[in-house]
CSV table of C-alpha atoms in Angstrom, one decimal:
chain,number,residue,atom,x,y,z
A,46,ALA,CA,0.0,0.0,0.0
A,47,GLN,CA,1.1,3.5,-0.7
A,48,ARG,CA,2.0,5.3,2.5
A,49,VAL,CA,3.6,8.5,3.7
A,50,THR,CA,5.2,8.7,7.1
A,51,GLN,CA,6.2,11.8,9.0
A,52,PRO,CA,7.8,10.4,12.1
A,53,GLU,CA,7.7,13.6,14.2
A,54,LYS,CA,4.4,15.1,15.3
A,55,LEU,CA,6.2,18.0,16.9
A,56,LEU,CA,9.5,19.7,16.2
A,57,SER,CA,11.0,22.6,18.1
A,58,VAL,CA,14.1,24.6,17.1
A,59,PHE,CA,15.6,27.9,18.0
A,60,LYS,CA,15.7,30.8,15.5
A,61,GLY,CA,18.8,30.5,13.3
A,62,ALA,CA,19.2,26.8,13.8
A,63,PRO,CA,18.9,24.3,11.0
A,64,VAL,CA,15.7,22.4,10.6
A,65,GLU,CA,14.8,19.1,8.9
A,66,LEU,CA,11.3,17.7,8.7
A,67,LYS,CA,11.4,14.1,7.8
A,68,CYS,CA,9.2,12.4,5.2
A,69,ASN,CA,9.4,8.8,4.1
A,70,TYR,CA,7.2,7.1,1.5
A,71,SER,CA,6.5,3.5,0.5
A,72,TYR,CA,6.2,3.0,-3.3
A,73,SER,CA,8.3,1.2,-5.8
A,74,GLY,CA,7.7,3.4,-8.8
A,75,SER,CA,8.4,7.0,-9.6
A,76,PRO,CA,6.4,9.2,-7.2
A,77,GLU,CA,5.4,12.8,-7.2
A,78,LEU,CA,6.2,14.4,-3.9
A,79,PHE,CA,5.0,17.6,-2.3
A,80,TRP,CA,5.4,19.6,0.9
A,81,TYR,CA,2.4,21.7,2.0
A,82,VAL,CA,2.4,24.3,4.8
A,83,GLN,CA,-0.4,25.7,6.9
A,84,TYR,CA,0.3,28.8,8.9
A,85,SER,CA,-2.0,29.7,11.8
A,86,ARG,CA,-5.5,30.7,10.6
A,87,GLN,CA,-4.4,30.3,6.9
A,88,ARG,CA,-5.3,27.8,4.3
A,89,LEU,CA,-3.2,24.9,3.4
A,90,GLN,CA,-0.8,25.9,0.6
A,91,LEU,CA,1.7,24.2,-1.6
A,92,LEU,CA,5.3,24.9,-0.4
A,93,LEU,CA,7.2,23.0,-3.0
A,94,ARG,CA,7.2,19.9,-5.2
A,95,HIS,CA,10.1,17.7,-6.0
A,96,ILE,CA,9.8,18.0,-9.7
A,97,SER,CA,10.5,21.7,-9.7
A,98,ARG,CA,13.6,21.4,-7.6
A,99,GLU,CA,13.3,24.9,-6.4
A,100,SER,CA,13.8,26.7,-3.1
A,101,ILE,CA,10.8,28.4,-1.5
A,102,LYS,CA,11.2,30.6,1.6
A,103,GLY,CA,14.7,29.1,2.0
A,104,PHE,CA,13.3,25.5,2.1
A,105,THR,CA,14.6,22.7,-0.1
A,106,ALA,CA,13.7,19.1,-0.4
A,107,ASP,CA,15.5,16.4,-2.3
A,108,LEU,CA,13.9,13.2,-3.4
A,109,ASN,CA,16.1,10.2,-2.4
A,110,LYS,CA,14.7,7.2,-4.2
A,111,GLY,CA,17.2,4.8,-2.5
A,112,GLU,CA,16.0,5.8,1.0
A,113,THR,CA,12.4,6.6,-0.3
A,114,SER,CA,12.6,10.0,1.5
A,115,PHE,CA,11.8,13.6,0.8
A,116,HIS,CA,13.0,15.5,3.8
A,117,LEU,CA,12.4,19.2,4.0
A,118,LYS,CA,15.3,21.3,5.1
A,119,LYS,CA,16.2,24.9,5.9
A,120,PRO,CA,19.6,26.0,7.1
A,121,PHE,CA,18.5,28.9,9.3
A,122,ALA,CA,15.0,28.7,10.8
A,123,GLN,CA,12.9,31.8,11.3
A,124,GLU,CA,10.1,32.4,13.7
A,125,GLU,CA,7.7,32.9,10.8
A,126,ASP,CA,8.4,29.3,9.7
A,127,SER,CA,6.3,28.1,12.7
A,128,ALA,CA,3.5,26.1,11.1
A,129,MET,CA,2.0,22.7,10.3
A,130,TYR,CA,3.9,20.9,7.5
A,131,TYR,CA,2.5,18.0,5.5
A,132,CYS,CA,4.3,15.8,3.2
A,133,ALA,CA,2.1,14.4,0.3
A,134,PHE,CA,2.7,11.8,-2.3
A,135,ARG,CA,1.2,10.6,-5.5
A,136,GLY,CA,2.2,7.2,-6.8
A,137,GLY,CA,0.9,6.7,-10.3
A,138,THR,CA,-2.8,7.0,-9.4
A,139,SER,CA,-4.9,9.2,-11.6
A,140,TYR,CA,-7.4,11.9,-10.8
A,141,GLY,CA,-4.9,14.0,-8.9
A,142,LYS,CA,-5.3,12.1,-5.7
A,143,LEU,CA,-2.7,12.7,-3.0
A,144,THR,CA,-1.8,10.7,0.1
A,145,PHE,CA,-0.8,13.0,3.0
A,146,GLY,CA,1.3,12.3,6.0
A,147,GLN,CA,0.0,13.0,9.5
A,148,GLY,CA,1.8,16.3,9.6
A,149,THR,CA,4.6,17.9,11.7
A,150,ILE,CA,4.0,21.0,13.8
A,151,LEU,CA,7.2,23.1,13.6
A,152,THR,CA,7.8,25.7,16.4
A,153,VAL,CA,10.7,28.1,16.0
A,154,HIS,CA,11.6,29.8,19.3
A,155,PRO,CA,13.1,33.2,19.4
B,281,ASP,CA,-4.3,32.8,-9.1
B,282,VAL,CA,-6.2,29.7,-8.3
B,283,LYS,CA,-9.2,30.4,-6.1
B,284,VAL,CA,-11.0,27.7,-4.1
B,285,THR,CA,-13.8,29.0,-1.9
B,286,GLN,CA,-16.0,27.3,0.7
B,287,SER,CA,-19.4,28.4,1.6
B,288,SER,CA,-18.9,28.9,5.3
B,289,ARG,CA,-15.9,29.4,7.6
B,290,TYR,CA,-17.8,28.3,10.7
B,291,LEU,CA,-20.9,26.2,11.1
B,292,VAL,CA,-22.8,25.0,14.1
B,293,LYS,CA,-25.4,22.3,13.6
B,294,ARG,CA,-27.4,20.0,15.8
B,295,THR,CA,-27.2,16.2,15.9
B,296,GLY,CA,-29.4,14.7,13.2
B,297,GLU,CA,-29.5,17.7,11.0
B,298,LYS,CA,-28.7,17.5,7.3
B,299,VAL,CA,-25.6,19.6,6.5
B,300,PHE,CA,-24.4,20.9,3.2
B,301,LEU,CA,-20.9,22.1,2.6
B,302,GLU,CA,-20.1,23.7,-0.7
B,303,CYS,CA,-16.9,24.3,-2.5
B,304,VAL,CA,-16.3,26.3,-5.7
B,305,GLN,CA,-13.1,26.5,-7.8
B,306,ASP,CA,-12.4,28.8,-10.7
B,307,MET,CA,-9.5,27.0,-12.4
B,308,ASP,CA,-11.5,24.5,-14.5
B,309,HIS,CA,-9.9,21.6,-12.6
B,310,GLU,CA,-11.2,18.2,-13.4
B,311,ASN,CA,-10.6,16.9,-9.9
B,312,MET,CA,-12.1,18.0,-6.6
B,313,PHE,CA,-11.7,16.6,-3.1
B,314,TRP,CA,-13.1,16.7,0.4
B,315,TYR,CA,-10.9,16.1,3.4
B,316,ARG,CA,-11.4,16.3,7.1
B,317,GLN,CA,-8.5,17.6,9.2
B,318,ASP,CA,-8.2,16.4,12.8
B,319,PRO,CA,-5.4,17.0,15.3
B,320,GLY,CA,-3.0,14.0,15.3
B,321,LEU,CA,-4.8,12.4,12.3
B,322,GLY,CA,-3.7,14.7,9.5
B,323,LEU,CA,-5.8,15.0,6.4
B,324,ARG,CA,-8.1,12.2,5.6
B,325,LEU,CA,-9.8,11.9,2.3
B,326,ILE,CA,-13.6,11.6,2.4
B,327,TYR,CA,-14.6,11.6,-1.2
B,328,PHE,CA,-13.3,12.9,-4.5
B,329,SER,CA,-14.6,13.6,-7.9
B,330,TYR,CA,-12.8,13.4,-11.3
B,331,ASP,CA,-15.6,14.7,-13.5
B,332,VAL,CA,-19.1,16.1,-13.3
B,333,LYS,CA,-21.4,13.5,-11.7
B,334,MET,CA,-18.4,11.1,-11.1
B,335,LYS,CA,-17.3,10.4,-7.6
B,336,GLU,CA,-15.2,7.9,-5.7
B,337,LYS,CA,-15.0,7.1,-2.0
B,338,GLY,CA,-11.9,8.1,-0.1
B,339,ASP,CA,-10.6,6.6,3.1
B,340,ILE,CA,-13.5,7.7,5.4
B,341,PRO,CA,-16.7,8.0,3.4
B,342,GLU,CA,-19.1,6.6,6.0
B,343,GLY,CA,-21.7,9.1,7.0
B,344,TYR,CA,-21.0,11.4,4.1
B,345,SER,CA,-22.2,11.8,0.5
B,346,VAL,CA,-21.2,14.2,-2.3
B,347,SER,CA,-22.6,15.9,-5.3
B,348,ARG,CA,-21.0,17.4,-8.4
B,349,GLU,CA,-23.5,18.7,-10.8
B,350,LYS,CA,-21.2,21.3,-12.3
B,351,LYS,CA,-17.5,21.2,-12.9
B,352,GLU,CA,-16.7,24.1,-10.6
B,353,ARG,CA,-18.8,23.0,-7.7
B,354,PHE,CA,-18.4,20.1,-5.3
B,355,SER,CA,-20.8,19.6,-2.3
B,356,LEU,CA,-20.3,17.5,0.8
B,357,ILE,CA,-23.4,16.3,2.5
B,358,LEU,CA,-23.8,15.0,6.0
B,359,GLU,CA,-27.1,13.2,5.8
B,360,SER,CA,-27.6,13.1,9.6
B,361,ALA,CA,-24.9,15.0,11.5
B,362,SER,CA,-23.3,13.4,14.5
B,363,THR,CA,-21.0,14.8,17.1
B,364,ASN,CA,-18.1,12.7,15.8
B,365,GLN,CA,-18.3,14.7,12.6
B,366,THR,CA,-17.2,17.8,14.4
B,367,SER,CA,-14.1,18.7,12.5
B,368,MET,CA,-12.4,21.0,10.0
B,369,TYR,CA,-13.4,20.3,6.5
B,370,LEU,CA,-11.1,21.2,3.6
B,371,CYS,CA,-12.0,21.2,-0.1
B,372,ALA,CA,-9.3,21.0,-2.8
B,373,SER,CA,-9.1,20.9,-6.5
B,374,SER,CA,-6.4,19.9,-9.0
B,375,TRP,CA,-5.5,18.6,-12.4
B,376,ASP,CA,-4.3,15.1,-12.7
B,377,ARG,CA,-0.7,16.1,-12.2
B,378,GLY,CA,0.7,18.8,-10.0
B,379,GLY,CA,-0.4,20.0,-6.6
B,380,GLN,CA,-3.8,20.4,-5.1
B,381,TYR,CA,-5.2,23.8,-4.2
B,382,PHE,CA,-7.1,24.2,-1.0
B,383,GLY,CA,-10.0,26.3,0.2
B,384,PRO,CA,-9.9,28.1,3.6
B,385,GLY,CA,-11.8,25.3,5.4
B,386,THR,CA,-15.1,25.1,7.2
B,387,ARG,CA,-15.0,24.4,10.9
B,388,LEU,CA,-18.1,22.4,11.7
B,389,THR,CA,-19.3,21.9,15.2
B,390,VAL,CA,-22.2,19.4,15.8
B,391,THR,CA,-23.8,19.7,19.2
């Protein structure tokens, strides 16, 4: 079965520290992977997708097919990065359906 | 800019009432989705639709139904609301590839 795992429900770091939010998936083919972010009282929004290989708000994520991972990283966390982060995955299914992880709440302390 | 709107931000209903949640998207997306979001459980797919009048069950369809009469509109129906359906409901739309675009959510409380 296709599955996405975010092992940390909560993650706390201090401002300026590096942050890594973990995401692992189970799928043998070529997946599409995404990170979504939800700031307090805002809608869920797409942060980045692996296919675009871009950096958004200082965040990057690299697809590692060998480890079936798509960890989200930022070298210097900011307080405004505090939010809920979801990893999402699409494994060959049609109709745009995504499988979401359970989410990680990131808190960046001043 | 993609816009997905939901009919209500907050809704309070009584047990046993029939509840309609509406979602409208303006990007001509084929696919539309209804999720519920609960602390510790993440996003769980209730139903999705890949075309007008076409629908498929998601992971937790029990107690819900959907309607898609027009491409831009996708409705979630709680036939007889129960307290365990108190939750945040999120609508999303997408093409077959690429990301999904989400509405602001409806926080439903069933008393």
